[in-house]
Tab-separated table of C-alpha atoms and ligand atoms in Angstrom:
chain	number	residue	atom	x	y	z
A	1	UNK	CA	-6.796	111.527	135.754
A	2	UNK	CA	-8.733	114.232	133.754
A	3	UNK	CA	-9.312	116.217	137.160
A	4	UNK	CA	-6.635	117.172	139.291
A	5	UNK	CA	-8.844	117.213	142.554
A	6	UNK	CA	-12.573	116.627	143.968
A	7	UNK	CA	-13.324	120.301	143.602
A	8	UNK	CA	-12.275	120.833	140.332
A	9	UNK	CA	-14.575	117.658	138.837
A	10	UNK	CA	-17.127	119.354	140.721
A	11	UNK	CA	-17.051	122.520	139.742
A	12	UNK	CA	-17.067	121.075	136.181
A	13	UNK	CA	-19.870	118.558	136.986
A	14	UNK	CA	-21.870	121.338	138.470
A	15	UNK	CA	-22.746	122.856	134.565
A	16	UNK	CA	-22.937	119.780	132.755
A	17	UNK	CA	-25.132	119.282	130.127
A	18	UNK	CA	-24.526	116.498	128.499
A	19	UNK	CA	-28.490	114.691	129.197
A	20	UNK	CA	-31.102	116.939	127.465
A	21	UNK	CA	-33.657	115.099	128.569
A	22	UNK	CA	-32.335	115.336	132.275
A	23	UNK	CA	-31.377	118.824	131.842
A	24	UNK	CA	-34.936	120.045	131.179
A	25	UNK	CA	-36.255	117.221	133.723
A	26	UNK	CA	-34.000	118.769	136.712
A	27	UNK	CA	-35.040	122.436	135.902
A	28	UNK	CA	-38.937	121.547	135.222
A	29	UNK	CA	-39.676	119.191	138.665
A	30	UNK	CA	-39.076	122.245	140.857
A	31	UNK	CA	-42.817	124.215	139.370
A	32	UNK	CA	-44.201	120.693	139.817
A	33	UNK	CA	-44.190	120.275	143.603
A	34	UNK	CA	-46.409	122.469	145.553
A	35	UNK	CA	-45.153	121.338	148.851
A	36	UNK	CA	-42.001	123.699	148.037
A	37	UNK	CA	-43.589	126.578	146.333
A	38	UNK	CA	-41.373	129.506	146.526
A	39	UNK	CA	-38.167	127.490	147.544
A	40	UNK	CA	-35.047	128.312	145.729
A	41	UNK	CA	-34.435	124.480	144.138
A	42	UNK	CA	-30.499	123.573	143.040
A	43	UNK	CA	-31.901	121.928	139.537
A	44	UNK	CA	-28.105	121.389	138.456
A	45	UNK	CA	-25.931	117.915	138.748
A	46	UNK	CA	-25.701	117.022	142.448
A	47	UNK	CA	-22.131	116.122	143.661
A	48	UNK	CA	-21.448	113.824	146.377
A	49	UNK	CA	-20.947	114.657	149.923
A	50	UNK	CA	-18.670	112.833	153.067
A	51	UNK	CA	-14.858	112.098	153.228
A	52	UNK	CA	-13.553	111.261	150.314
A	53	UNK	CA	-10.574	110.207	152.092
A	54	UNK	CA	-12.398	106.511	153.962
A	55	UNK	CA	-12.717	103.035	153.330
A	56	UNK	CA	-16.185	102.929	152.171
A	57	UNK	CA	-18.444	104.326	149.489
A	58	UNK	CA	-22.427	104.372	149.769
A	59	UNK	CA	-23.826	104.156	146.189
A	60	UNK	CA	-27.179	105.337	145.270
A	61	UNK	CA	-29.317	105.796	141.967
A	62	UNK	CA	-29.377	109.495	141.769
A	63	UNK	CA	-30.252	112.732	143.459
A	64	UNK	CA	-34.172	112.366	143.884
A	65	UNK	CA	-36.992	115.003	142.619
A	66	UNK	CA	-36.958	117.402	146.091
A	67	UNK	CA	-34.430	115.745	147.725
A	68	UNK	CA	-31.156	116.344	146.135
A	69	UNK	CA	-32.093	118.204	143.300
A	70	UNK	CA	-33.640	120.797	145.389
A	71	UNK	CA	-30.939	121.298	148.028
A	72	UNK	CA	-27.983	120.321	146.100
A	73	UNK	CA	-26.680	117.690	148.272
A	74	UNK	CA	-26.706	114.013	147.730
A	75	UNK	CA	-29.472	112.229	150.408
A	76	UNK	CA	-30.915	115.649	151.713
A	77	UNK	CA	-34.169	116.316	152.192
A	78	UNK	CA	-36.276	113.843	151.197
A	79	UNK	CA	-37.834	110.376	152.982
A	80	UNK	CA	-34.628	107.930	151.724
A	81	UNK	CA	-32.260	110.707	153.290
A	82	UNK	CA	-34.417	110.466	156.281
A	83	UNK	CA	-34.362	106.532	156.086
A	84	UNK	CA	-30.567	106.290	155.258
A	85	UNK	CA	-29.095	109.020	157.752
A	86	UNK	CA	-31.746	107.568	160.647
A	87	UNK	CA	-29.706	104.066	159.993
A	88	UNK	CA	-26.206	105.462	159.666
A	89	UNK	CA	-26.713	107.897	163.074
A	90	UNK	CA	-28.063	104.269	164.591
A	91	UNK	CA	-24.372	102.516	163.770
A	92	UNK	CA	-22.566	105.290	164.771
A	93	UNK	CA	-21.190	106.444	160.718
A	94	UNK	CA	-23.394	110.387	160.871
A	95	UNK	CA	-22.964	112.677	163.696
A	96	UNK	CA	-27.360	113.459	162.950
A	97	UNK	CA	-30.537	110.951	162.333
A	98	UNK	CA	-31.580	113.101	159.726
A	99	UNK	CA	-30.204	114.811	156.609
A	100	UNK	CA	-32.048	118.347	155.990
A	101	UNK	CA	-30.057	121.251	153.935
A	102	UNK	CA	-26.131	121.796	152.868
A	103	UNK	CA	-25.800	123.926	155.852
A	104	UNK	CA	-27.594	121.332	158.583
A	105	UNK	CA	-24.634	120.380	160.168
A	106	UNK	CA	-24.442	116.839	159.440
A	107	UNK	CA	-20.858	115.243	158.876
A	108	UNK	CA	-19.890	111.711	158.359
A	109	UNK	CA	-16.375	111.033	159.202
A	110	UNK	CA	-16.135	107.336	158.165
A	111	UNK	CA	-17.603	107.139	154.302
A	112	UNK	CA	-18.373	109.214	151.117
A	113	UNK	CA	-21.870	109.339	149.179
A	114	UNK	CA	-22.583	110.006	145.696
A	115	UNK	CA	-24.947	108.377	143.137
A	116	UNK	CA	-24.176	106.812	139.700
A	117	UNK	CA	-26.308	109.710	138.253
A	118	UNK	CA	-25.584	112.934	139.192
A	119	UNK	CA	-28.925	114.541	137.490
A	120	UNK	CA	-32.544	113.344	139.175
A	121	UNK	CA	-34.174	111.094	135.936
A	122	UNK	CA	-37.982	111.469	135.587
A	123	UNK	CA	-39.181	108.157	137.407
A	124	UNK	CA	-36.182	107.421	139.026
A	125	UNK	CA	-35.175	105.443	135.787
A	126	UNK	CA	-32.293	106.645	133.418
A	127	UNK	CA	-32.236	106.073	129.948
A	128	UNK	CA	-30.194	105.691	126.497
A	129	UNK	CA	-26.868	106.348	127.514
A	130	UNK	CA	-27.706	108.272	130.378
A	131	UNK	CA	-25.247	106.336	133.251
A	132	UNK	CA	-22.694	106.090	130.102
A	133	UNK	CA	-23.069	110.261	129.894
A	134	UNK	CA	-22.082	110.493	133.437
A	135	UNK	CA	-19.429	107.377	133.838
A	136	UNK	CA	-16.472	110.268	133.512
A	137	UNK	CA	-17.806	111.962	137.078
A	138	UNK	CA	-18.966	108.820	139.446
A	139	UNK	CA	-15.546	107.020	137.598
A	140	UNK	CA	-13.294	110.007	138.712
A	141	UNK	CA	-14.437	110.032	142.298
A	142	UNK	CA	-14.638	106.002	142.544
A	143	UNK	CA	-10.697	106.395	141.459
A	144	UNK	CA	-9.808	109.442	143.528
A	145	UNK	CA	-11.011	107.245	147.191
A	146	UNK	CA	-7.593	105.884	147.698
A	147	UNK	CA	-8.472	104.256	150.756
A	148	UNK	CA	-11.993	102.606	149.574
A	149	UNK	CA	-12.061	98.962	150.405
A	150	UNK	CA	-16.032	98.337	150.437
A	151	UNK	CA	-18.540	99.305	148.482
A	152	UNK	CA	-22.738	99.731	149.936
A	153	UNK	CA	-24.609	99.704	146.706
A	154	UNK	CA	-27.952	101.075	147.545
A	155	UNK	CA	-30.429	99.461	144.832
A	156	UNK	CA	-30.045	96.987	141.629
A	157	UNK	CA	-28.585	99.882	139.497
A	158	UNK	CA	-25.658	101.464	141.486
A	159	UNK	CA	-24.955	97.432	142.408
A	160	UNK	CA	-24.951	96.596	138.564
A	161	UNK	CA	-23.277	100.212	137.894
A	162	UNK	CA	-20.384	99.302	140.450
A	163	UNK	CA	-20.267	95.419	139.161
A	164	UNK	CA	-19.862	96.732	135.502
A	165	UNK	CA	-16.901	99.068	136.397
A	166	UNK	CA	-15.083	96.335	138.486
A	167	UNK	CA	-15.373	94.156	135.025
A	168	UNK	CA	-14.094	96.562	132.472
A	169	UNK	CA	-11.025	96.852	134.697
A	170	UNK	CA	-10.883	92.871	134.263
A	171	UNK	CA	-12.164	91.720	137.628
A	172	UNK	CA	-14.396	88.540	137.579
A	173	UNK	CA	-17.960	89.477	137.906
A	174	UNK	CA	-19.840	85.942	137.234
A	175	UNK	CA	-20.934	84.867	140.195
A	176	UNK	CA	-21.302	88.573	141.842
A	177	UNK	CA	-25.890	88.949	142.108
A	178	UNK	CA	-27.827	91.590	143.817
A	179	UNK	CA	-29.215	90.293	146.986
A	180	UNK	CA	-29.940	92.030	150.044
A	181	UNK	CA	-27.334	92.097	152.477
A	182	UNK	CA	-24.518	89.627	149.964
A	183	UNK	CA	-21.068	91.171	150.142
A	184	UNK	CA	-18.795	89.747	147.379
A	185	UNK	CA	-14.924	90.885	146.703
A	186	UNK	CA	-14.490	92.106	143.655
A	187	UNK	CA	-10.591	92.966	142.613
A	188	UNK	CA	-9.650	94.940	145.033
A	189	UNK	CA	-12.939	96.559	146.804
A	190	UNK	CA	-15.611	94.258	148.651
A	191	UNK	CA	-18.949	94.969	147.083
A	192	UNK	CA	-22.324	94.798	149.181
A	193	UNK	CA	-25.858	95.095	148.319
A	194	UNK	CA	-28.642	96.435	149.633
A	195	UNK	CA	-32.678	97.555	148.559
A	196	UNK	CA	-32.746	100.983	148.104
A	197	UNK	CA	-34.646	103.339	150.704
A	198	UNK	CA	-36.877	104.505	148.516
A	199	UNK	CA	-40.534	105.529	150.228
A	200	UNK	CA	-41.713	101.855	148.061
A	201	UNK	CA	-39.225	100.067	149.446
A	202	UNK	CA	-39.772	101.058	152.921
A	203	UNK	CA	-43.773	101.540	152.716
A	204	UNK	CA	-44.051	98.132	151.708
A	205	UNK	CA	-41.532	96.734	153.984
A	206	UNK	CA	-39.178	95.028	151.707
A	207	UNK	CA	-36.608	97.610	153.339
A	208	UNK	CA	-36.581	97.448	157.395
A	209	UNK	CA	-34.350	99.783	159.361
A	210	UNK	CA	-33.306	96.329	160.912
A	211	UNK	CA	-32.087	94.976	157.805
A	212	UNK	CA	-30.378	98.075	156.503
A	213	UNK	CA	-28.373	98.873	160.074
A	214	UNK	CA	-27.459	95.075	160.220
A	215	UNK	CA	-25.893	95.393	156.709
A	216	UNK	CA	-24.230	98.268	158.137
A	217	UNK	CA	-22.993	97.102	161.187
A	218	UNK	CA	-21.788	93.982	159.294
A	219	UNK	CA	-19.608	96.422	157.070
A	220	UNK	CA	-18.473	98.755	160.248
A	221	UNK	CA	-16.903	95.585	161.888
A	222	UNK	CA	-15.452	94.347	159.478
A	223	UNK	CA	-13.666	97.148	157.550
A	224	UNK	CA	-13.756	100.508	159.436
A	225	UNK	CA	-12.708	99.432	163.207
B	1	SF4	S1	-26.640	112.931	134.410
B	1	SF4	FE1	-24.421	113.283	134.484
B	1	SF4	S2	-23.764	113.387	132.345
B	1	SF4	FE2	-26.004	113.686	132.383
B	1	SF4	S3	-26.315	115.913	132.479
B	1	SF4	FE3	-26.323	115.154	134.585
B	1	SF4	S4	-24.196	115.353	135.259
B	1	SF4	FE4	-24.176	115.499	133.032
């Protein structure tokens, strides 16, 4: 492995910058949003945050605008943080309902977060290489869960992100489609799918918190008890 631990990928991931156009974009959102005037923002690569050391990995898109990107943790402080932590603290996997700072206390014992894209894209939609640029990081902590045996992919592109790893390593993919709440093995890691929850998704009810704590009550009985 090109890292020899978590913290040392980190602390390199922390100063990348290999996306110019998601360098600027990361730096640039924090004078756009009035609402947090004044507040230090992290504007650098967002690592992930949980134990590193269980069974399953939650998979999102990337840090969002004034969520991650302002308080330098993955899911913190924004509405999906609020949506997701609300739903994990309902099944028993956070120790809070909600997901505020670095220094709010929260801990999750039983999985690890990260996204596919460690920089926020403008839009929520990376381009031209962008996921290739940042393979090296989400690759290097996918490999260093030694115990991972299911994956949550939250949204199309961390499913089709995880799907497309599983394949270059030679694992049959064909038959493996998003759908909300479809779990398919994959080599050696069960994959699962669910909508992201994004404000959309949840404004406009595609995403319940019903649907997204059944999906994870599904996955708590079945690998983490
Ligand atoms: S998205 Fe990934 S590869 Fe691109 S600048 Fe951010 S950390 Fe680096």
């Amino acid at each position: 492995m090109k890292y020899e631990s978590l913290e040392e990928m980190n602390s390199q991931l922390i100063s990348c910058t290999r996306c110019p156009r998601l360098v600027k974009f990361r730096v640039e959102v924090a004078g756009r949003r009035s609402r947090f005037l004044g507040e230090d923002f992290w504007s650098k690569p967002v690592p992930g945050f949980g134990n590193i050391d269980s069974r399953l990995l939650i998979l999102g898109l990337a840090p969002a605008a004034t969520g991650g990107n302002r308080t330098g943790r993955v899911f913190t402080g924004d509405k999906s943080a609020s949506f997701l932590f609300s739903c994990l603290y309902e099944v028993g996997l956070s120790n809070k309902p909600d997901s505020v700072s670095r220094n709010d206390g929260l801990s999750v014992e039983y999985l690890y977060t990260t996204a596919v894209l460690k920089c926020v894209p403008p839009g929520d939609k990376p381009v031209n290489g962008e996921l290739e640029n940042c393979r090296e990081y989400r690759e290097f902590e996918i490999e260093y869960m030694k115990n991972l045996r299911v994956v949550l992919a939250l949204g199309r592109i961390a499913f089709d992100t995880f799907k497309a790893y599983q394949k270059s390593r030679g694992f049959e993919v064909k038959d493996v489609v998003f759908k909300h709440g479809a779990g398919y093995r994959v080599g050696n890691t069960w994959l699962y799918a669910s909508y992201h929850p994004s404000p959309r998704n949840v404004n406009t009810g595609r995403l319940t918190k019903e649907q997204l704590v059944e999906v994870l009550l599904h996955i708590k009985e079945k690998f983490l008890t």
